[in-house]
């Protein structure tokens, strides 16, 4: 049975940062690290890192720190990355093309199995080695393949309706690039607002 964890949203958001850093340490051949070293490289305190990791069990040993490979594998397991949940992408325009061809889905816990669009000129073309299907085939595809997640690369005016339709077809998670916030029941939504990141940088440059 898959183990479930309880952690705050802020802790969950930090897990990928830890994971990326551990990957880099492993890549350069470093075998052990410490909460102090991780904190120094991430701009965090050692106690915060220890507190975050304690939400998921006991890792490392006092005085000798963490085995890099072991901790990276534990975080991989905690985030469910090896399971490769099936996902689809809706919206094969310019943004959908960038996301489908540049995001390393299979290194991040997902396997892209379908791409959909409404534009006749896109149907049958391939993105990331997957043929674009017409949106009217969405119901039949979901019934046959049971994707767990969907990537939304749609105009904001159609994103909410599309999200509701996808959830009704069994989608449990939405990665939303549609430049708007959407709200649906019975599904997890992660929205990517590139503008927010830029405005945050503007604030920091003016105020910090």
XYZ file of C-alpha atoms in Angstrom, residues 9-170:
162
model
C 2.156 23.278 1.428
C 5.318 25.294 2.097
C 7.276 22.137 2.955
C 6.017 20.384 -0.190
C 7.072 23.364 -2.322
C 10.616 23.081 -0.960
C 11.042 19.365 -1.708
C 11.909 19.884 -5.408
C 14.627 22.376 -4.403
C 16.206 19.801 -2.109
C 15.884 17.160 -4.800
C 17.551 19.285 -7.496
C 20.456 20.166 -5.236
C 20.983 16.518 -4.241
C 20.949 15.553 -7.926
C 23.691 18.106 -8.568
C 25.769 16.903 -5.606
C 25.403 13.332 -6.832
C 26.373 14.394 -10.352
C 29.683 15.852 -9.146
C 30.411 12.739 -7.098
C 29.753 14.038 -3.596
C 28.697 11.190 -1.324
C 27.697 12.950 1.896
C 26.230 16.298 2.857
C 24.784 18.040 5.894
C 21.788 20.210 6.692
C 24.209 23.103 7.152
C 25.681 22.656 3.677
C 22.257 22.224 2.079
C 21.048 25.326 3.876
C 24.047 27.362 2.791
C 23.513 26.500 -0.864
C 19.756 27.080 -0.724
C 19.773 30.222 1.422
C 17.976 28.474 4.290
C 18.772 27.524 7.863
C 19.971 24.058 8.754
C 17.177 23.731 11.312
C 14.538 24.464 8.666
C 15.879 21.683 6.465
C 15.992 19.216 9.343
C 12.453 20.196 10.318
C 11.192 19.746 6.740
C 12.785 16.331 6.340
C 11.454 15.163 9.707
C 7.928 15.375 8.259
C 8.746 12.258 6.236
C 10.836 10.144 8.606
C 14.341 9.946 9.988
C 17.149 10.632 7.540
C 20.861 10.878 8.199
C 22.844 10.521 11.382
C 23.872 13.145 13.863
C 27.496 14.063 13.299
C 27.782 12.416 9.880
C 24.976 14.083 7.961
C 23.166 12.549 5.009
C 24.166 10.081 2.327
C 23.459 12.092 -0.832
C 22.239 9.207 -2.997
C 20.073 7.729 -0.245
C 18.430 11.051 0.591
C 17.827 11.816 -3.086
C 16.195 8.399 -3.541
C 14.039 8.934 -0.461
C 12.803 12.289 -1.754
C 12.150 10.677 -5.131
C 9.997 8.067 -3.420
C 8.208 10.618 -1.225
C 7.265 12.706 -4.290
C 6.191 9.579 -6.163
C 8.467 10.284 -9.121
C 9.202 6.657 -10.113
C 5.513 5.854 -10.607
C 5.149 7.899 -13.824
C 1.502 8.868 -13.643
C -0.136 9.137 -17.086
C -0.840 12.713 -18.187
C -2.343 14.528 -21.141
C -1.816 18.039 -22.521
C -4.714 20.178 -23.715
C -3.821 23.062 -25.998
C -1.144 22.385 -28.617
C -0.437 25.983 -29.626
C 2.852 27.778 -29.095
C 2.822 27.387 -25.311
C 1.747 23.752 -25.507
C 4.562 23.092 -27.946
C 7.149 24.608 -25.604
C 5.855 22.706 -22.577
C 5.474 19.327 -24.286
C 8.874 19.426 -25.962
C 10.945 20.926 -23.153
C 9.536 19.614 -19.882
C 11.174 16.334 -18.857
C 7.947 14.670 -17.792
C 9.425 11.229 -17.189
C 12.044 12.653 -14.838
C 9.374 14.498 -12.890
C 6.854 11.775 -12.112
C 4.664 11.779 -15.226
C 4.356 10.093 -18.613
C 2.780 12.199 -21.365
C 0.366 9.940 -23.256
C -1.895 12.291 -25.215
C -2.115 15.814 -26.664
C -5.372 17.510 -27.706
C -6.435 20.638 -29.571
C -9.449 22.069 -31.396
C -7.601 23.522 -34.399
C -7.991 21.330 -37.526
C -4.584 22.404 -38.869
C -2.845 20.919 -35.815
C -4.604 17.555 -35.757
C -2.280 14.706 -36.725
C 0.899 16.712 -36.273
C 3.324 15.518 -33.599
C 4.646 17.138 -30.462
C 7.178 15.262 -28.343
C 6.573 12.207 -30.520
C 2.820 12.200 -29.826
C 0.211 12.838 -32.497
C -2.191 15.684 -31.682
C -5.760 14.427 -31.365
C -9.021 16.372 -31.806
C -10.598 17.517 -28.556
C -13.820 15.667 -29.312
C -11.916 12.425 -28.723
C -11.079 13.418 -25.149
C -13.882 11.433 -23.475
C -13.077 8.219 -25.315
C -9.361 8.598 -24.675
C -9.813 9.172 -20.933
C -12.164 6.208 -20.673
C -9.594 3.978 -22.379
C -6.342 5.233 -20.825
C -7.336 6.788 -17.454
C -4.870 9.706 -17.306
C -4.320 11.011 -13.796
C -3.273 14.550 -14.703
C -3.704 17.162 -17.406
C -1.553 20.089 -18.500
C -3.659 23.101 -19.486
C -2.156 25.406 -22.122
C -5.380 27.158 -23.050
C -6.619 30.755 -23.318
C -7.861 31.938 -19.941
C -11.445 32.291 -21.152
C -11.718 28.551 -21.817
C -9.560 27.195 -18.982
C -12.235 26.906 -16.267
C -14.692 24.998 -18.460
C -11.923 22.725 -19.708
C -10.786 22.028 -16.142
C -14.299 21.077 -15.062
C -14.677 18.796 -18.081
C -11.366 17.085 -17.365
C -12.192 16.498 -13.712
C -15.525 14.985 -14.731
C -13.525 12.510 -16.863
C -11.458 11.352 -13.902
